[in-house]
XYZ file of C-alpha atoms in Angstrom:
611
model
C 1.733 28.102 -12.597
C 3.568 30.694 -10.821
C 7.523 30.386 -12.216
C 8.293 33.485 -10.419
C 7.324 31.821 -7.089
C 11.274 30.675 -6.435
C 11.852 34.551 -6.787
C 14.295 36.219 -3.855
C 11.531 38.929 -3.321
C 8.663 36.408 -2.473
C 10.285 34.534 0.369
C 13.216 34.461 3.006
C 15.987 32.343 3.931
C 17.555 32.195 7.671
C 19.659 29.743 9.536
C 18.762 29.065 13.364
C 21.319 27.892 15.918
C 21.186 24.313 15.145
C 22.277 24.988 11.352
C 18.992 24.376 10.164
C 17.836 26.584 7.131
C 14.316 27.988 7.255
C 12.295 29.214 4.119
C 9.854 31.954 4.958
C 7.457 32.956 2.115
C 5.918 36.414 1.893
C 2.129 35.161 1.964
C -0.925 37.396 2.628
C -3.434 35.955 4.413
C -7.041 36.958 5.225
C -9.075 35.663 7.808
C -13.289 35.383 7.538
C -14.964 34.190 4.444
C -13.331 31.457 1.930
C -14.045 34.155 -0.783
C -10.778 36.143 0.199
C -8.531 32.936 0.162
C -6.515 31.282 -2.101
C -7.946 28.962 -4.495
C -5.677 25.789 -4.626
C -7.016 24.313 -7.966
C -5.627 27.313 -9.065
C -2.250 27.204 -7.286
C -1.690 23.950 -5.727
C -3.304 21.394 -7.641
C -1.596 21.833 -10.858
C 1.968 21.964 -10.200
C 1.316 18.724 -7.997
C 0.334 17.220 -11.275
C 2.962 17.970 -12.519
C 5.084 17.051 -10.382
C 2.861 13.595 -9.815
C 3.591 13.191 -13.733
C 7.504 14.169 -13.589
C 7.977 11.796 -10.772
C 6.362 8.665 -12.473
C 7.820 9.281 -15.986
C 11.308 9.216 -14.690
C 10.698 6.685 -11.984
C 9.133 4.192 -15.048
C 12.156 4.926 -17.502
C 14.904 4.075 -14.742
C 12.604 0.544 -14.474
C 12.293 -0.133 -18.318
C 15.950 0.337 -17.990
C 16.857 -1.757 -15.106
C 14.502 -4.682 -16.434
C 17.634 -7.103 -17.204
C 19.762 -5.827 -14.235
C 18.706 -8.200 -11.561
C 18.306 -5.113 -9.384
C 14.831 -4.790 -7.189
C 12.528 -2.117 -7.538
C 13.964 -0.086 -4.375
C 17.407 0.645 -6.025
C 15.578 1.847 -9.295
C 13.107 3.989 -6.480
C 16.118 5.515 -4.486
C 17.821 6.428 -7.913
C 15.151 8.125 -9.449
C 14.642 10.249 -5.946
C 18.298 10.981 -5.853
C 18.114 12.102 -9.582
C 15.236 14.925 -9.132
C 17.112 16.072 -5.614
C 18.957 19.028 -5.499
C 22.514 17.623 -6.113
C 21.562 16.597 -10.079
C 18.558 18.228 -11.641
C 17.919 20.305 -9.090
C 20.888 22.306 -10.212
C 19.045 23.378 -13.716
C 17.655 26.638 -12.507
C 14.477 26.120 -14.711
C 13.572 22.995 -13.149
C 14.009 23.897 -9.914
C 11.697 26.547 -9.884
C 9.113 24.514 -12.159
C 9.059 21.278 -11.035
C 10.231 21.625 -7.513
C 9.600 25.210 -6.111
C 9.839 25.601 -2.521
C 6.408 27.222 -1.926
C 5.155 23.462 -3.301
C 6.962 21.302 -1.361
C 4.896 21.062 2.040
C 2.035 19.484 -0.536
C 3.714 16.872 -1.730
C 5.631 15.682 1.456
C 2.227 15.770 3.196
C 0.963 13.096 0.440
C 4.547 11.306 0.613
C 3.599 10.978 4.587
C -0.103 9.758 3.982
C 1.640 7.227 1.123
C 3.852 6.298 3.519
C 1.052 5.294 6.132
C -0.489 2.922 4.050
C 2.398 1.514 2.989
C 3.650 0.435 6.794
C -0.340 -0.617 7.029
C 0.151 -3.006 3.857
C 3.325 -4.090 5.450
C 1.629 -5.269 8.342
C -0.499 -6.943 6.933
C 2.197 -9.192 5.570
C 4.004 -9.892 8.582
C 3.164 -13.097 9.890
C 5.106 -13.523 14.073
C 3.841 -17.236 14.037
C 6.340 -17.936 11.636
C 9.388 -17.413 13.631
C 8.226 -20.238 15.433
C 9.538 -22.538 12.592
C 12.821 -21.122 11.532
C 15.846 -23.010 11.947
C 18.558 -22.666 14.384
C 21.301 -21.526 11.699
C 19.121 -19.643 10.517
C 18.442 -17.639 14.016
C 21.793 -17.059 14.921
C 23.042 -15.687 11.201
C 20.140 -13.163 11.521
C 21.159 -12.661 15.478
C 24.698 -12.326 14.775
C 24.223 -9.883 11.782
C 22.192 -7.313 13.877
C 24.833 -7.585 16.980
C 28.089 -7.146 14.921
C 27.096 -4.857 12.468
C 25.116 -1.933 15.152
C 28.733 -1.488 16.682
C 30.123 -0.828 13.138
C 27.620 1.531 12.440
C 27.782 3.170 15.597
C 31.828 3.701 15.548
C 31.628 4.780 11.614
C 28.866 7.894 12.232
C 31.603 9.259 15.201
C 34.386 8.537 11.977
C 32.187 10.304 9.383
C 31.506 13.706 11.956
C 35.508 14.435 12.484
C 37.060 13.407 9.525
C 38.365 10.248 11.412
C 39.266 12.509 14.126
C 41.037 15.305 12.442
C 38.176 17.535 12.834
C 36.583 18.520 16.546
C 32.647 16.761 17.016
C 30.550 18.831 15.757
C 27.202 20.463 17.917
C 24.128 17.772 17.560
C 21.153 19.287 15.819
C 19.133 17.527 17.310
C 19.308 15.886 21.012
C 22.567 14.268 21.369
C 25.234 11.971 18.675
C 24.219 9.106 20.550
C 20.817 8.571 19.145
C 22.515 9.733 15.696
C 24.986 6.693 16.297
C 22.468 4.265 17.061
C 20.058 5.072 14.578
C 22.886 4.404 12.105
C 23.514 1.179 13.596
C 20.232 0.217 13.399
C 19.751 1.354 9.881
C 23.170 -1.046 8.989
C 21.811 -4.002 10.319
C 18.784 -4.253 8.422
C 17.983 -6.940 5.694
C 15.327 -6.792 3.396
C 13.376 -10.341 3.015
C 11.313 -8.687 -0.047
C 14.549 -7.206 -1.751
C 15.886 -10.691 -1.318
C 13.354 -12.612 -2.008
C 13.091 -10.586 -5.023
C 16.596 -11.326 -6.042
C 16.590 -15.032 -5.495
C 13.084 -15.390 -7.511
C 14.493 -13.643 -10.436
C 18.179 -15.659 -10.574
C 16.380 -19.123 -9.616
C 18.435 -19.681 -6.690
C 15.537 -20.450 -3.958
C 16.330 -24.328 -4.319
C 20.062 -23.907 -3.167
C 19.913 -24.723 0.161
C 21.914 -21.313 1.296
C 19.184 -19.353 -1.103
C 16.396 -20.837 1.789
C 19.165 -19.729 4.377
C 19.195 -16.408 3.185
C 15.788 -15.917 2.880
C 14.627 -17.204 6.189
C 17.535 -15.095 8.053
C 16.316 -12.165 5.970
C 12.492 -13.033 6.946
C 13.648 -13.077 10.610
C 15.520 -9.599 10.749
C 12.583 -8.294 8.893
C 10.373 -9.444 11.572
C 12.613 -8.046 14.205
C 13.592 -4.894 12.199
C 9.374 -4.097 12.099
C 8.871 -4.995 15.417
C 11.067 -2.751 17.121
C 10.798 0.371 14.381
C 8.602 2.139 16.203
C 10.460 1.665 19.643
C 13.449 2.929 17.947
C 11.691 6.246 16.375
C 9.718 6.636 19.588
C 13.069 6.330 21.931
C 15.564 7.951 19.852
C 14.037 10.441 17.888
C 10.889 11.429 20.208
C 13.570 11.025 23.265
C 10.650 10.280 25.233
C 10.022 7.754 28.295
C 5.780 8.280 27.707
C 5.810 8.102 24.238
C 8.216 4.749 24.655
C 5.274 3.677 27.392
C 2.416 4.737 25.182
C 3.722 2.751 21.754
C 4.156 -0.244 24.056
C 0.796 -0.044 25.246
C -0.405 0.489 21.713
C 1.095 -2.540 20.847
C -0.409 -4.535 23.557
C -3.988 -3.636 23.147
C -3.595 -4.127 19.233
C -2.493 -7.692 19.791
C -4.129 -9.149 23.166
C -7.694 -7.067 22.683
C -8.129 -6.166 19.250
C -6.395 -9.029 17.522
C -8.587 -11.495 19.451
C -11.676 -9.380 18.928
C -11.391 -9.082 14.857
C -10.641 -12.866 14.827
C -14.136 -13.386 17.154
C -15.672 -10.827 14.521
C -15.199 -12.864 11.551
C -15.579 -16.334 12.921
C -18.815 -15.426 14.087
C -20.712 -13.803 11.583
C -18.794 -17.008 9.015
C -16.457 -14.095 6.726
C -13.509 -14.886 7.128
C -13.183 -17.117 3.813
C -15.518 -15.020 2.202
C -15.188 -12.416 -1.043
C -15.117 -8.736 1.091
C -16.949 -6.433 -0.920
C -15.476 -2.903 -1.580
C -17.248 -1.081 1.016
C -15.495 -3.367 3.512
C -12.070 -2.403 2.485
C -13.026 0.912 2.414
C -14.140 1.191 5.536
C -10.730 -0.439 6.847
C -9.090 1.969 4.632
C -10.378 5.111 6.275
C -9.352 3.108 9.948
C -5.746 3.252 8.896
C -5.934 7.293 9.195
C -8.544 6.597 12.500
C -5.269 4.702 13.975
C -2.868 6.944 12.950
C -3.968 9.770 14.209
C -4.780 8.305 18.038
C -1.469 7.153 17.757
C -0.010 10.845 16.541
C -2.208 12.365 19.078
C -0.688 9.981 21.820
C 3.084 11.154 20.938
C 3.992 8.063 18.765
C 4.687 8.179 15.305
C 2.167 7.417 12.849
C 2.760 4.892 11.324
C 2.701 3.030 14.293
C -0.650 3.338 14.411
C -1.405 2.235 10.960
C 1.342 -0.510 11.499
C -0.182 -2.227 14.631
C -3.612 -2.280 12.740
C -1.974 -4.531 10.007
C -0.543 -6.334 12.316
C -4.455 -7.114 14.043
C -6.057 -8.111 11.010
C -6.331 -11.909 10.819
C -4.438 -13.717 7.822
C -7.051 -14.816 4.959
C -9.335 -13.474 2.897
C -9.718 -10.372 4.111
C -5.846 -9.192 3.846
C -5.929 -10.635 0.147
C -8.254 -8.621 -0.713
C -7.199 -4.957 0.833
C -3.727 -6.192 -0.966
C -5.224 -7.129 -4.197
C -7.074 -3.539 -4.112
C -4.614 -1.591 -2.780
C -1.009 -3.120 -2.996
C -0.037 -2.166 -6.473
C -1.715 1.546 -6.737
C 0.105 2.204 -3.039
C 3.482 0.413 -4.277
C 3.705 1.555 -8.160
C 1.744 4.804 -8.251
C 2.307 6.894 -4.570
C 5.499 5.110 -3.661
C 7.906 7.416 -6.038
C 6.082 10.171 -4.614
C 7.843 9.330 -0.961
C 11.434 8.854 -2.819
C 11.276 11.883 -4.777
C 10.654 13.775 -0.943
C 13.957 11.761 0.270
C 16.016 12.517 -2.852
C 14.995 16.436 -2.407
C 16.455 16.324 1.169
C 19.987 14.684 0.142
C 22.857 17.463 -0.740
C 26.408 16.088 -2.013
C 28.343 19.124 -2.925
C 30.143 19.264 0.442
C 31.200 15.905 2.014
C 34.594 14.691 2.296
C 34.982 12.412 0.356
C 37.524 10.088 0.986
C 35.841 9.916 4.501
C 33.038 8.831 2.889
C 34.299 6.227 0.496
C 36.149 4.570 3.344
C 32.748 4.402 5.785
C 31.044 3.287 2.551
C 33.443 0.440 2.218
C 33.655 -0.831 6.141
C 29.565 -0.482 6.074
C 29.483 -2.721 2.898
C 31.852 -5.723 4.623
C 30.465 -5.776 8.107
C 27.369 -8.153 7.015
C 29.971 -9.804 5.034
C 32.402 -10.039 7.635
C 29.694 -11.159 10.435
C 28.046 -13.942 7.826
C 31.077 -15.364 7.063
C 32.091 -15.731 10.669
C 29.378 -17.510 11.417
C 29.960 -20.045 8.600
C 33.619 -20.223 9.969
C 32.423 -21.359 13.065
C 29.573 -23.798 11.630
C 32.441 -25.654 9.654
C 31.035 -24.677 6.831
C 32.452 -23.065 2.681
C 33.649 -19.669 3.304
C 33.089 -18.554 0.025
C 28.996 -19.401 0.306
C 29.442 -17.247 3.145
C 30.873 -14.434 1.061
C 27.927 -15.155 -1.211
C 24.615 -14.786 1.962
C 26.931 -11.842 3.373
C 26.073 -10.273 0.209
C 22.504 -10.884 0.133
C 22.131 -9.687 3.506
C 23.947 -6.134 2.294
C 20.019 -5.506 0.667
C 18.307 -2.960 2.377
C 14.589 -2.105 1.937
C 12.023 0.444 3.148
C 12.740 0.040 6.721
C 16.295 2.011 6.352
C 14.562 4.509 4.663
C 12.038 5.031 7.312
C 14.788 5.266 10.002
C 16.601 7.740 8.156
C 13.771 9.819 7.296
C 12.166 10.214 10.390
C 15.781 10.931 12.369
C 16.329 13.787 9.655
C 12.557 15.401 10.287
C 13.643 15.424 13.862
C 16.751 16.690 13.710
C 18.742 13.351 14.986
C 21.260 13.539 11.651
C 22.370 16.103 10.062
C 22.607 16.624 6.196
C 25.597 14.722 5.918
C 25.241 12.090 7.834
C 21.780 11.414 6.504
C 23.112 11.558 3.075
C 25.749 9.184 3.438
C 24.114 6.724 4.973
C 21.299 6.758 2.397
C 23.703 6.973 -0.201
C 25.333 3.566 1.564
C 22.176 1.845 1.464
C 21.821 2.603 -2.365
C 25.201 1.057 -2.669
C 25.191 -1.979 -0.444
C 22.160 -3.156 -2.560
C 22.748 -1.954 -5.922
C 25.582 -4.820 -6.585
C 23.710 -7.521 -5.005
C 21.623 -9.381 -7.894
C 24.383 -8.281 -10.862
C 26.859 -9.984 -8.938
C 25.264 -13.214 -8.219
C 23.740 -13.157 -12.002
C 27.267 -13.267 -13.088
C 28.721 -15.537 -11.077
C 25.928 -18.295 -9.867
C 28.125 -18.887 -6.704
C 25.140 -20.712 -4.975
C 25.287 -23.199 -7.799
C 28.366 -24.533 -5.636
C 26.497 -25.817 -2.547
C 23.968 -27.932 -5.531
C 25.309 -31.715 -6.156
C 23.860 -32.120 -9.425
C 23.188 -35.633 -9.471
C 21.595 -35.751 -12.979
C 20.504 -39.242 -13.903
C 21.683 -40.032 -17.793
C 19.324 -43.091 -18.067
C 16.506 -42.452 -20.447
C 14.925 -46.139 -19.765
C 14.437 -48.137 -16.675
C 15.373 -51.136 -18.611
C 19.376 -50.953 -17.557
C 18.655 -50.030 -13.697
C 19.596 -52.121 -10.938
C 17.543 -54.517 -9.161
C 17.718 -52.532 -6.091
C 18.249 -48.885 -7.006
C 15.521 -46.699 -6.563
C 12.812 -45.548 -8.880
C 12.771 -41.025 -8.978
C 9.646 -40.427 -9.544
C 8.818 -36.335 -9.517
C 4.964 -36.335 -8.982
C 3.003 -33.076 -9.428
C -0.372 -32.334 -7.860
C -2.526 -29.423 -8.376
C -5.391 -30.238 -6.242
C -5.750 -33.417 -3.349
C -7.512 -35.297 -5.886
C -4.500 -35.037 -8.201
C -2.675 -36.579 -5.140
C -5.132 -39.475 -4.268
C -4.875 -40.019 -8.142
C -0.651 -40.629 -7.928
C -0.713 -42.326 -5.089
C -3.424 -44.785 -6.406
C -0.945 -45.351 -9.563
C 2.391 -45.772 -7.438
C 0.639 -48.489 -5.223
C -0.361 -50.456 -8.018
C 3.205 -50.055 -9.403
C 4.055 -52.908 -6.867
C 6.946 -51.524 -5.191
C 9.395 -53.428 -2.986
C 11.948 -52.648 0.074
C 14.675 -54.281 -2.617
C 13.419 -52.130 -5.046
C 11.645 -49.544 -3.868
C 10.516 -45.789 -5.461
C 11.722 -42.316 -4.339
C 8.922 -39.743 -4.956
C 9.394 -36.420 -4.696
C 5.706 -34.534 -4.296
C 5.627 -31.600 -5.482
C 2.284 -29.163 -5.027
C 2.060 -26.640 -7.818
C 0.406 -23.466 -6.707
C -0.531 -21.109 -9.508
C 0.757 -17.355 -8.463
C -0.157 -13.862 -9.480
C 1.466 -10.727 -9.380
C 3.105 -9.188 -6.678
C 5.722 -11.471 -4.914
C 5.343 -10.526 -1.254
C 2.656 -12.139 0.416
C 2.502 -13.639 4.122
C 1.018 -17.244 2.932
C 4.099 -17.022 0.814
C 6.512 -16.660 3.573
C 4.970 -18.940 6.062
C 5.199 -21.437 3.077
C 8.607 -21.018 2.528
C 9.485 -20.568 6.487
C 7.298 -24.047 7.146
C 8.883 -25.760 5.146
C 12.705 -24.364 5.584
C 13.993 -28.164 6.615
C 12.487 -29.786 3.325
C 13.857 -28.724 -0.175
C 11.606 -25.512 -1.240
C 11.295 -24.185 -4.088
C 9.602 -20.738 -5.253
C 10.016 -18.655 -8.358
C 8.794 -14.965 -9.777
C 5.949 -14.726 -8.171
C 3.944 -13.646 -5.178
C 0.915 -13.419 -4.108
C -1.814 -16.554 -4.206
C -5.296 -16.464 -6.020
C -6.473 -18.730 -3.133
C -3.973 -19.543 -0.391
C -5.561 -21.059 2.688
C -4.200 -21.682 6.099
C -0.873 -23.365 6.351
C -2.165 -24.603 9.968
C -4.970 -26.430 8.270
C -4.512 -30.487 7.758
C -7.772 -30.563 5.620
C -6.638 -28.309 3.801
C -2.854 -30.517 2.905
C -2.960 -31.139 -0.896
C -0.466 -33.044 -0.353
C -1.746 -35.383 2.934
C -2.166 -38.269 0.392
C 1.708 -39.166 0.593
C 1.688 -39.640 4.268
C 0.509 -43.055 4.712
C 2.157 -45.139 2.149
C 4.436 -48.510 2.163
C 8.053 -48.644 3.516
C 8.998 -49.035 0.101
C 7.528 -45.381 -1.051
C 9.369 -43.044 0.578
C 8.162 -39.590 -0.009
C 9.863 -36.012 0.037
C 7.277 -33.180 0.033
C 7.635 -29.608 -1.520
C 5.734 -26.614 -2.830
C 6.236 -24.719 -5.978
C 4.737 -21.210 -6.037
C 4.955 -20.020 -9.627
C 2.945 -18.931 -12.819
C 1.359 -21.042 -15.762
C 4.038 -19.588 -18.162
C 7.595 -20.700 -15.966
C 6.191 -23.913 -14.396
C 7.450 -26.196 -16.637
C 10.539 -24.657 -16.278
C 10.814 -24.954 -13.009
C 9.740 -28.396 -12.884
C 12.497 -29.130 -15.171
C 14.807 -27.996 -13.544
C 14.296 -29.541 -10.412
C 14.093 -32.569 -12.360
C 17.186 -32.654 -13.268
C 18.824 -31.289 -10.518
C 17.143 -34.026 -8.284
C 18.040 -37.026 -10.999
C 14.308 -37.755 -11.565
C 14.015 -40.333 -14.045
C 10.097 -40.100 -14.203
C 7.751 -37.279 -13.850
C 3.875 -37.881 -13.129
C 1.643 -34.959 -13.614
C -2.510 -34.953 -14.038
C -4.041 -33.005 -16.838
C -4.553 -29.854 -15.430
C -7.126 -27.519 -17.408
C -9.380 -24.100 -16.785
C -12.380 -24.921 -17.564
C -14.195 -22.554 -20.864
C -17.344 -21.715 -22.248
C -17.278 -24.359 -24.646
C -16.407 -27.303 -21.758
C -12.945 -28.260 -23.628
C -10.794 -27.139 -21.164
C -7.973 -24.656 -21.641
C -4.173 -25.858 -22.070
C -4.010 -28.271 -25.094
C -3.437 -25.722 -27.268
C -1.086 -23.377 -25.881
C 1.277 -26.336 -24.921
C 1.618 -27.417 -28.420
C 2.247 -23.504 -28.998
C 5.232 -24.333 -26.701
């Protein structure tokens, strides 16, 4: 490695009209035979690896510190990126020209971009449009209202930020005018994150609450919304471009009306849709997220719409499982930081004003607040749970970062204003799981109606039986419901059940089947916990497939309350007790559940005594 590369002599530094700075390097370069060129094992490849290495030892410190901070993975992402940039350890002189060296840099933000590709690609394959279909009306017009009051905010506070509240003229736009500057800040303020938040409610155990499923559905909606119209808003406002607008439409069209319909055909008719995809397959679809992205680069939109629109097309099932399962956490864990490190190198701090700053920091941080709580005001309903899904809705995600990013590569925002606004995002989501850790203010909107009988010998003649029953599997169910009919209830004395279906999770937390779970059932009590993504989820539209269709056709003196419980083997019970007593269940029924082993015992006997 070169640690004279950074040296004055070897490269140039000019400013253009725009107040851009541009690094020239003094580079000879021959033409003809690869003989004469540069060998990038040589220079390249290891100072990448270094910097690959750098990047994910820092990034997995600041997350084996954060592990009891309630915070999600993006602040601890955005922290370590701000950390390498140029405003902290990019001040060391020796770093700077050994870890970061500007003759290096195109390298890794050209691997940042290609992370960054498949990274929109696995979120599309998450996002599931049916499932706005079945959100409720409250939950529509918080995530409505939230997007409408807060783009004004951000629009007024970029025009405060650029003159000083108007002590200081407007200065010349870098790029095509303030406006798009203003709106892309508005834009960027009224995003929500529904995996940051889901996240954050998994962790603290507040998805039962009834405003935890409020939050999480409005957040799931402005997700939705916030995807679908990214690319219009980085084709309008930083391409400035009627076409390209025209083209991305189009895109989007033939993705959803031709393709869409033609990969469903495609695996209904040659029977794969429920089928294990072999590697080859995902391969294959792995090398058509570049195939899309560049016919979508090569027809003046961005992209990642491209690679967006294609996870979009891909039916729900087996096959998006499995490219997840493959590709999820080495795209998430491993590249991610790579893209984060690129943003923190293009944030500077030295020169803002910084009152200014502090104050738009402040307004940005209410306006959710303010716009949540309004709508509560107006609903009749506690002003301080308002407070509390305001501040949820503060957490930002990916999709701010994306916005940003691409309006600084084209010149929409300047240093500053791209700096502050990344640095507000950091700070609108950094408080949001420490402060609801500490004060549990959605226990409030919980009546704990915990039953203190521990017989049913001093109950009522007509008071109901709570019975909690838990099925794994539809026979489980037809096995309950067999045992509360012979039970013999009566209209005078009849027995509540609440049905729970316990679905075994594994890691990640972000999965479509997930969503649609939680969205389906947003009128019913639901309850979900650290977890994520589903060994075996199958479609939520399919009544054969109900595990828990055995409590529909009971007696008038069963009445039944269905729910789902997405969790792992080792929190359960936990979460079963807990919603035991939170419910007043005096009774819980449960089947003995075991994995089968090689010796045909059964798995489970022992590690529950362990417990």
């Amino acid at each position: 490695m070169d640690l004279n590369a950074d040296d004055p002599n070897n490269f140039t530094i000019s400013q253009n009209e725009n107040g851009t700075q541009l690094v020239c390097f003094k580079d000879s370069i021959s033409s003809g035979s690869s003989l004469w060129l540069d060998n990038s094992l040589r220079t390249n490849v290891p100072i990448f690896a270094l910097q690959l290495a750098f990047i994910l030892a820092l990034n997995r410190l600041f997350i084996a510190l954060s592990k009891s901070s309630h915070v999600p993975r993006i602040v601890v992402n955005m922290f370590a990126g701000i950390i390498m940039g140029p405003s902290f350890l990019g001040k060391w002189e020796a770093y700077r020209k050994t870890i970061f060296p500007f003759h290096i840099m195109m390298p890794v933000e050209t691997v940042a971009g290609l992370t960054l590709v498949y990274y929109v690609f696995l979120i599309g394959l998450e996002v599931d449009l049916k499932t706005l279909r079945r959100c409720r009306k409250k939950s529509i017009i918080l995530a409505i209202s939230g997007t409408i009051f807060t783009v004004p905010i951000g629009f007024g506070l970029y025009y405060l930020l650029l003159t000083n509240f108007g002590s200081n003229p407007m200065p010349p736009s870098h790029g095509t005018s303030h406006f798009h500057g203003a709106m892309l800040w508005g834009f960027t303020l009224s995003c929500s994150e529904f995996r940051e938040i889901a996240y954050i409610l998994s962790d603290l155990k507040l998805l039962l609450t009834e405003n935890g499923q409020l939050a999480l559905t409005a957040s799931l909606i402005n997700d939705l919304i916030n995807w679908i119209f990214l690319p219009v808003a980085i084709n309008e406002f930083c391409y400035d471009s009627v076409v390209t607008l025209v083209v991305t439409i189009l895109i989007g069209f033939a993705c959803w009306y031709i393709f869409h319909p033609g990969a469903e055909w495609i695996l209904n008719k040659i029977g794969t849709r429920d089928k294990e995809f072999i590697e080859t397959e995902v391969v294959f679809l792995l090398h058509l997220v570049l195939v899309f992205g560049l016919i979508s680069d090569g027809l003046g939109a961005h992209s990642i719409t491209g690679a967006y629109f294609l996870g979009l097309i891909i039916p729900k099932g087996m096959l998006s499982d499995t490219i997840q399962d493959k590709v999820l956490d080495f795209v998430a864990d491993f590249m991610m930081p790579l893209f984060f490190a690129v943003i923190g190198q293009r944030m500077m701090i030295d020169d803002w004003p910084w009152i200014t700053v502090i104050v738009v920091v402040m307004m940005a941080f209410i306006a959710k607040i303010l716009s949540t709580s309004l709508v509560f005001f107006i609903n009749r309903m506690p002003l301080k749970e308002g407070l509390t899904v305001g501040l949820l809705m503060n957490t930002k995600g990916i999709v701010s970062i994306i916005i940003l990013n691409s309006a600084r590569n084209k010149l929409e925002l300047d240093s500053t204003a791209f700096g502050v606004m990344l640095l507000t995002c950091w700070l609108m989501t950094v408080p949001v799981g420490p402060v609801l850790a500490s004060t549990k203010t959605f226990a409030s909107s919980i009546c704990l109606d915990r039953s203190q009988r521990r017989t049913m010998q001093g109950t009522r003649p007509d008071s109901p039986l709570r019975v909690l029953a838990c099925v794994h599997t539809k026979r489980d169910g037809n096995v309950i419901v067999n045992l509360l009919k012979e039970s013999c209830p009566s209209v005078k004395s009849p027995i509540q059940v609440i049905a729970v279906e316990l679905i075994k999770m594994t890691k990640g937390w972000s999965h479509p089947a997930a969503s649609s779970l939680i969205i389906k059932d947003a009128h019913k009590p639901t309850f979900s916990t650290k977890s994520s993504r589903s060994g075996s989820f199958k479609d939520d539209n399919n009544d054969n497939n109900d595990t828990l269709g055995s409590f529909d056709n009971l007696t008038q003196a069963i009445f039944v309350e269905k729910m789902r419980i997405l969790s792992s083997y080792k929190s359960m019970h936990k979460d079963i007790f807990n919603l035991a007593k939170q419910r007043g269940v005096t009774l819980i029924l449960t089947t003995i559940y075991k994995e089968p082993t090689y010796d045909g015992l059964g798995a489970g006997g022992y590690s529950y005594n362990e417990e």
